[in-house]
């Protein structure tokens, strides 16, 4: 029986990784799409466009992870705690994204759009670890 429980846990965690990837791809495409439209239409420059893309993508990302990717970890009454923790992770990722974008814009002659898309793409793996191990994990000792 212990082996069955271990196999179920492995399947659950493997499914969470796959779901995280799907939600992450959707959120990344949302971030990139919003930022690209704002940049390419001349509505905003790269940094403000990046901020707007991040904010829209955060809603997509948190909702997807809370209700789907990590639904097996969800606890009644923990939505605000999960959102707060996930916001810390997302903001940390966004700071990394912004530093990379700033360096790109300052140090390379290549198009701003390429730098914007590159800076968006580097954060997902770090976000998964933080989300799985902290944001959506609610053991009693962590409250």
PDB file of C-alpha atoms in Angstrom:
ATOM      1  CA  UNK A   1       0.000   0.000   0.000  1.00  0.00           C
ATOM      2  CA  UNK A   2       2.843   2.355   0.741  1.00  0.00           C
ATOM      3  CA  UNK A   3       4.048   1.872  -2.832  1.00  0.00           C
ATOM      4  CA  UNK A   4       0.597   2.818  -4.180  1.00  0.00           C
ATOM      5  CA  UNK A   5       0.593   6.009  -2.124  1.00  0.00           C
ATOM      6  CA  UNK A   6       4.075   6.856  -3.361  1.00  0.00           C
ATOM      7  CA  UNK A   7       3.037   6.260  -6.984  1.00  0.00           C
ATOM      8  CA  UNK A   8      -0.045   8.468  -6.538  1.00  0.00           C
ATOM      9  CA  UNK A   9       2.128  11.222  -5.081  1.00  0.00           C
ATOM     10  CA  UNK A  10       4.587  10.939  -7.967  1.00  0.00           C
ATOM     11  CA  UNK A  11       1.724  11.086 -10.505  1.00  0.00           C
ATOM     12  CA  UNK A  12       0.200  14.085  -8.714  1.00  0.00           C
ATOM     13  CA  UNK A  13       3.505  15.968  -8.627  1.00  0.00           C
ATOM     14  CA  UNK A  14       4.300  15.092 -12.247  1.00  0.00           C
ATOM     15  CA  UNK A  15       0.866  16.338 -13.281  1.00  0.00           C
ATOM     16  CA  UNK A  16       1.498  19.563 -11.325  1.00  0.00           C
ATOM     17  CA  UNK A  17       4.706  20.144 -13.303  1.00  0.00           C
ATOM     18  CA  UNK A  18       2.850  19.663 -16.587  1.00  0.00           C
ATOM     19  CA  UNK A  19      -0.025  21.898 -15.511  1.00  0.00           C
ATOM     20  CA  UNK A  20       2.435  24.523 -14.288  1.00  0.00           C
ATOM     21  CA  UNK A  21       4.096  24.467 -17.701  1.00  0.00           C
ATOM     22  CA  UNK A  22       0.768  24.937 -19.513  1.00  0.00           C
ATOM     23  CA  UNK A  23      -0.313  27.810 -17.257  1.00  0.00           C
ATOM     24  CA  UNK A  24       3.184  29.284 -17.416  1.00  0.00           C
ATOM     25  CA  UNK A  25       3.174  29.199 -21.205  1.00  0.00           C
ATOM     26  CA  UNK A  26      -0.244  30.880 -21.282  1.00  0.00           C
ATOM     27  CA  UNK A  27       0.889  33.523 -18.790  1.00  0.00           C
ATOM     28  CA  UNK A  28       4.150  34.073 -20.666  1.00  0.00           C
ATOM     29  CA  UNK A  29       2.282  34.433 -23.956  1.00  0.00           C
ATOM     30  CA  UNK A  30      -0.098  36.851 -22.253  1.00  0.00           C
ATOM     31  CA  UNK A  31       2.826  38.881 -20.873  1.00  0.00           C
ATOM     32  CA  UNK A  32       4.597  38.885 -24.209  1.00  0.00           C
ATOM     33  CA  UNK A  33       1.426  39.610 -26.186  1.00  0.00           C
ATOM     34  CA  UNK A  34       0.289  42.549 -24.074  1.00  0.00           C
ATOM     35  CA  UNK A  35       3.803  44.010 -23.883  1.00  0.00           C
ATOM     36  CA  UNK A  36       4.423  43.514 -27.607  1.00  0.00           C
ATOM     37  CA  UNK A  37       1.170  45.182 -28.639  1.00  0.00           C
ATOM     38  CA  UNK A  38       1.828  48.137 -26.342  1.00  0.00           C
ATOM     39  CA  UNK A  39       5.422  48.478 -27.574  1.00  0.00           C
ATOM     40  CA  UNK A  40       4.796  47.907 -31.271  1.00  0.00           C
ATOM     41  CA  UNK A  41       1.794  50.260 -31.449  1.00  0.00           C
ATOM     42  CA  UNK A  42       3.866  52.979 -29.837  1.00  0.00           C
ATOM     43  CA  UNK A  43       1.450  53.143 -26.901  1.00  0.00           C
ATOM     44  CA  UNK A  44       4.265  52.585 -24.385  1.00  0.00           C
ATOM     45  CA  UNK A  45       8.028  52.164 -24.381  1.00  0.00           C
ATOM     46  CA  UNK A  46       9.625  48.836 -23.400  1.00  0.00           C
ATOM     47  CA  UNK A  47       9.610  49.209 -19.593  1.00  0.00           C
ATOM     48  CA  UNK A  48       6.021  50.415 -19.103  1.00  0.00           C
ATOM     49  CA  UNK A  49       4.822  47.874 -21.681  1.00  0.00           C
ATOM     50  CA  UNK A  50       6.654  45.175 -19.744  1.00  0.00           C
ATOM     51  CA  UNK A  51       4.953  46.242 -16.485  1.00  0.00           C
ATOM     52  CA  UNK A  52       1.500  46.142 -18.080  1.00  0.00           C
ATOM     53  CA  UNK A  53       2.205  42.722 -19.575  1.00  0.00           C
ATOM     54  CA  UNK A  54       3.378  41.457 -16.192  1.00  0.00           C
ATOM     55  CA  UNK A  55       0.267  42.678 -14.389  1.00  0.00           C
ATOM     56  CA  UNK A  56      -2.122  41.023 -16.826  1.00  0.00           C
ATOM     57  CA  UNK A  57      -0.063  37.822 -16.851  1.00  0.00           C
ATOM     58  CA  UNK A  58      -0.023  37.706 -13.031  1.00  0.00           C
ATOM     59  CA  UNK A  59      -3.806  37.319 -13.008  1.00  0.00           C
ATOM     60  CA  UNK A  60      -3.622  34.522 -15.567  1.00  0.00           C
ATOM     61  CA  UNK A  61      -0.790  32.812 -13.737  1.00  0.00           C
ATOM     62  CA  UNK A  62      -2.167  32.957 -10.200  1.00  0.00           C
ATOM     63  CA  UNK A  63      -5.644  31.844 -11.235  1.00  0.00           C
ATOM     64  CA  UNK A  64      -4.317  28.947 -13.287  1.00  0.00           C
ATOM     65  CA  UNK A  65      -1.946  27.739 -10.616  1.00  0.00           C
ATOM     66  CA  UNK A  66      -4.332  28.165  -7.702  1.00  0.00           C
ATOM     67  CA  UNK A  67      -7.314  26.507  -9.361  1.00  0.00           C
ATOM     68  CA  UNK A  68      -5.500  23.946 -11.531  1.00  0.00           C
ATOM     69  CA  UNK A  69      -1.721  23.396 -11.213  1.00  0.00           C
ATOM     70  CA  UNK A  70      -1.623  23.224  -7.437  1.00  0.00           C
ATOM     71  CA  UNK A  71      -5.262  22.495  -6.666  1.00  0.00           C
ATOM     72  CA  UNK A  72      -4.109  19.430  -4.702  1.00  0.00           C
ATOM     73  CA  UNK A  73      -2.344  21.770  -2.259  1.00  0.00           C
ATOM     74  CA  UNK A  74      -5.174  24.273  -1.930  1.00  0.00           C
ATOM     75  CA  UNK A  75      -6.549  24.760   1.577  1.00  0.00           C
ATOM     76  CA  UNK A  76      -9.832  26.391   2.551  1.00  0.00           C
ATOM     77  CA  UNK A  77      -9.250  30.019   3.477  1.00  0.00           C
ATOM     78  CA  UNK A  78      -5.698  30.074   2.079  1.00  0.00           C
ATOM     79  CA  UNK A  79      -6.326  31.987  -1.165  1.00  0.00           C
ATOM     80  CA  UNK A  80      -5.073  35.326   0.150  1.00  0.00           C
ATOM     81  CA  UNK A  81      -1.970  33.722   1.683  1.00  0.00           C
ATOM     82  CA  UNK A  82      -1.278  31.892  -1.575  1.00  0.00           C
ATOM     83  CA  UNK A  83      -1.791  35.058  -3.620  1.00  0.00           C
ATOM     84  CA  UNK A  84       0.494  37.068  -1.340  1.00  0.00           C
ATOM     85  CA  UNK A  85       3.237  34.456  -1.489  1.00  0.00           C
ATOM     86  CA  UNK A  86       2.864  34.023  -5.229  1.00  0.00           C
ATOM     87  CA  UNK A  87       3.015  37.809  -5.672  1.00  0.00           C
ATOM     88  CA  UNK A  88       6.369  37.842  -3.837  1.00  0.00           C
ATOM     89  CA  UNK A  89       7.653  35.140  -6.189  1.00  0.00           C
ATOM     90  CA  UNK A  90       6.217  36.871  -9.255  1.00  0.00           C
ATOM     91  CA  UNK A  91       7.686  40.239  -8.244  1.00  0.00           C
ATOM     92  CA  UNK A  92      11.084  38.620  -7.665  1.00  0.00           C
ATOM     93  CA  UNK A  93      10.874  37.074 -11.121  1.00  0.00           C
ATOM     94  CA  UNK A  94       9.770  40.399 -12.544  1.00  0.00           C
ATOM     95  CA  UNK A  95      12.763  42.143 -10.947  1.00  0.00           C
ATOM     96  CA  UNK A  96      15.060  39.584 -12.575  1.00  0.00           C
ATOM     97  CA  UNK A  97      13.196  40.091 -15.852  1.00  0.00           C
ATOM     98  CA  UNK A  98      13.591  43.882 -15.547  1.00  0.00           C
ATOM     99  CA  UNK A  99      17.318  43.712 -14.799  1.00  0.00           C
ATOM    100  CA  UNK A 100      17.871  41.493 -17.829  1.00  0.00           C
ATOM    101  CA  UNK A 101      15.781  43.851 -19.980  1.00  0.00           C
ATOM    102  CA  UNK A 102      17.674  46.907 -18.707  1.00  0.00           C
ATOM    103  CA  UNK A 103      21.010  45.273 -19.472  1.00  0.00           C
ATOM    104  CA  UNK A 104      19.765  44.250 -22.915  1.00  0.00           C
ATOM    105  CA  UNK A 105      18.572  47.751 -23.742  1.00  0.00           C
ATOM    106  CA  UNK A 106      21.784  49.326 -22.461  1.00  0.00           C
ATOM    107  CA  UNK A 107      24.368  46.882 -23.755  1.00  0.00           C
ATOM    108  CA  UNK A 108      23.108  45.493 -27.051  1.00  0.00           C
ATOM    109  CA  UNK A 109      22.336  47.043 -30.409  1.00  0.00           C
ATOM    110  CA  UNK A 110      19.608  44.463 -31.033  1.00  0.00           C
ATOM    111  CA  UNK A 111      15.892  45.331 -31.199  1.00  0.00           C
ATOM    112  CA  UNK A 112      14.013  46.175 -27.996  1.00  0.00           C
ATOM    113  CA  UNK A 113      11.374  43.570 -28.855  1.00  0.00           C
ATOM    114  CA  UNK A 114      13.953  40.757 -28.887  1.00  0.00           C
ATOM    115  CA  UNK A 115      15.243  41.880 -25.492  1.00  0.00           C
ATOM    116  CA  UNK A 116      11.726  42.104 -24.117  1.00  0.00           C
ATOM    117  CA  UNK A 117      10.878  38.570 -25.224  1.00  0.00           C
ATOM    118  CA  UNK A 118      14.214  37.190 -23.990  1.00  0.00           C
ATOM    119  CA  UNK A 119      13.808  38.779 -20.571  1.00  0.00           C
ATOM    120  CA  UNK A 120      10.295  37.331 -20.240  1.00  0.00           C
ATOM    121  CA  UNK A 121      11.461  33.805 -21.084  1.00  0.00           C
ATOM    122  CA  UNK A 122      14.109  33.388 -18.364  1.00  0.00           C
ATOM    123  CA  UNK A 123      11.914  33.326 -15.239  1.00  0.00           C
ATOM    124  CA  UNK A 124       9.597  30.249 -15.406  1.00  0.00           C
ATOM    125  CA  UNK A 125      11.813  27.558 -13.817  1.00  0.00           C
ATOM    126  CA  UNK A 126      12.548  29.683 -10.762  1.00  0.00           C
ATOM    127  CA  UNK A 127       8.872  30.511 -10.452  1.00  0.00           C
ATOM    128  CA  UNK A 128       7.898  26.837 -10.406  1.00  0.00           C
ATOM    129  CA  UNK A 129      10.182  26.053  -7.500  1.00  0.00           C
ATOM    130  CA  UNK A 130       8.951  28.992  -5.458  1.00  0.00           C
ATOM    131  CA  UNK A 131       5.313  28.278  -6.232  1.00  0.00           C
ATOM    132  CA  UNK A 132       5.477  24.574  -5.438  1.00  0.00           C
ATOM    133  CA  UNK A 133       7.642  24.793  -2.350  1.00  0.00           C
ATOM    134  CA  UNK A 134       6.250  27.961  -0.784  1.00  0.00           C
ATOM    135  CA  UNK A 135       3.384  29.892  -2.402  1.00  0.00           C
ATOM    136  CA  UNK A 136       0.901  27.044  -2.644  1.00  0.00           C
ATOM    137  CA  UNK A 137       2.208  24.921   0.233  1.00  0.00           C
ATOM    138  CA  UNK A 138       0.323  25.485   3.471  1.00  0.00           C
ATOM    139  CA  UNK A 139       1.686  23.316   6.201  1.00  0.00           C
ATOM    140  CA  UNK A 140       0.749  24.466   9.697  1.00  0.00           C
ATOM    141  CA  UNK A 141       4.359  25.394  10.490  1.00  0.00           C
ATOM    142  CA  UNK A 142       4.463  27.834   7.561  1.00  0.00           C
ATOM    143  CA  UNK A 143       1.574  30.115   8.567  1.00  0.00           C
TER     144      UNK A 143
END
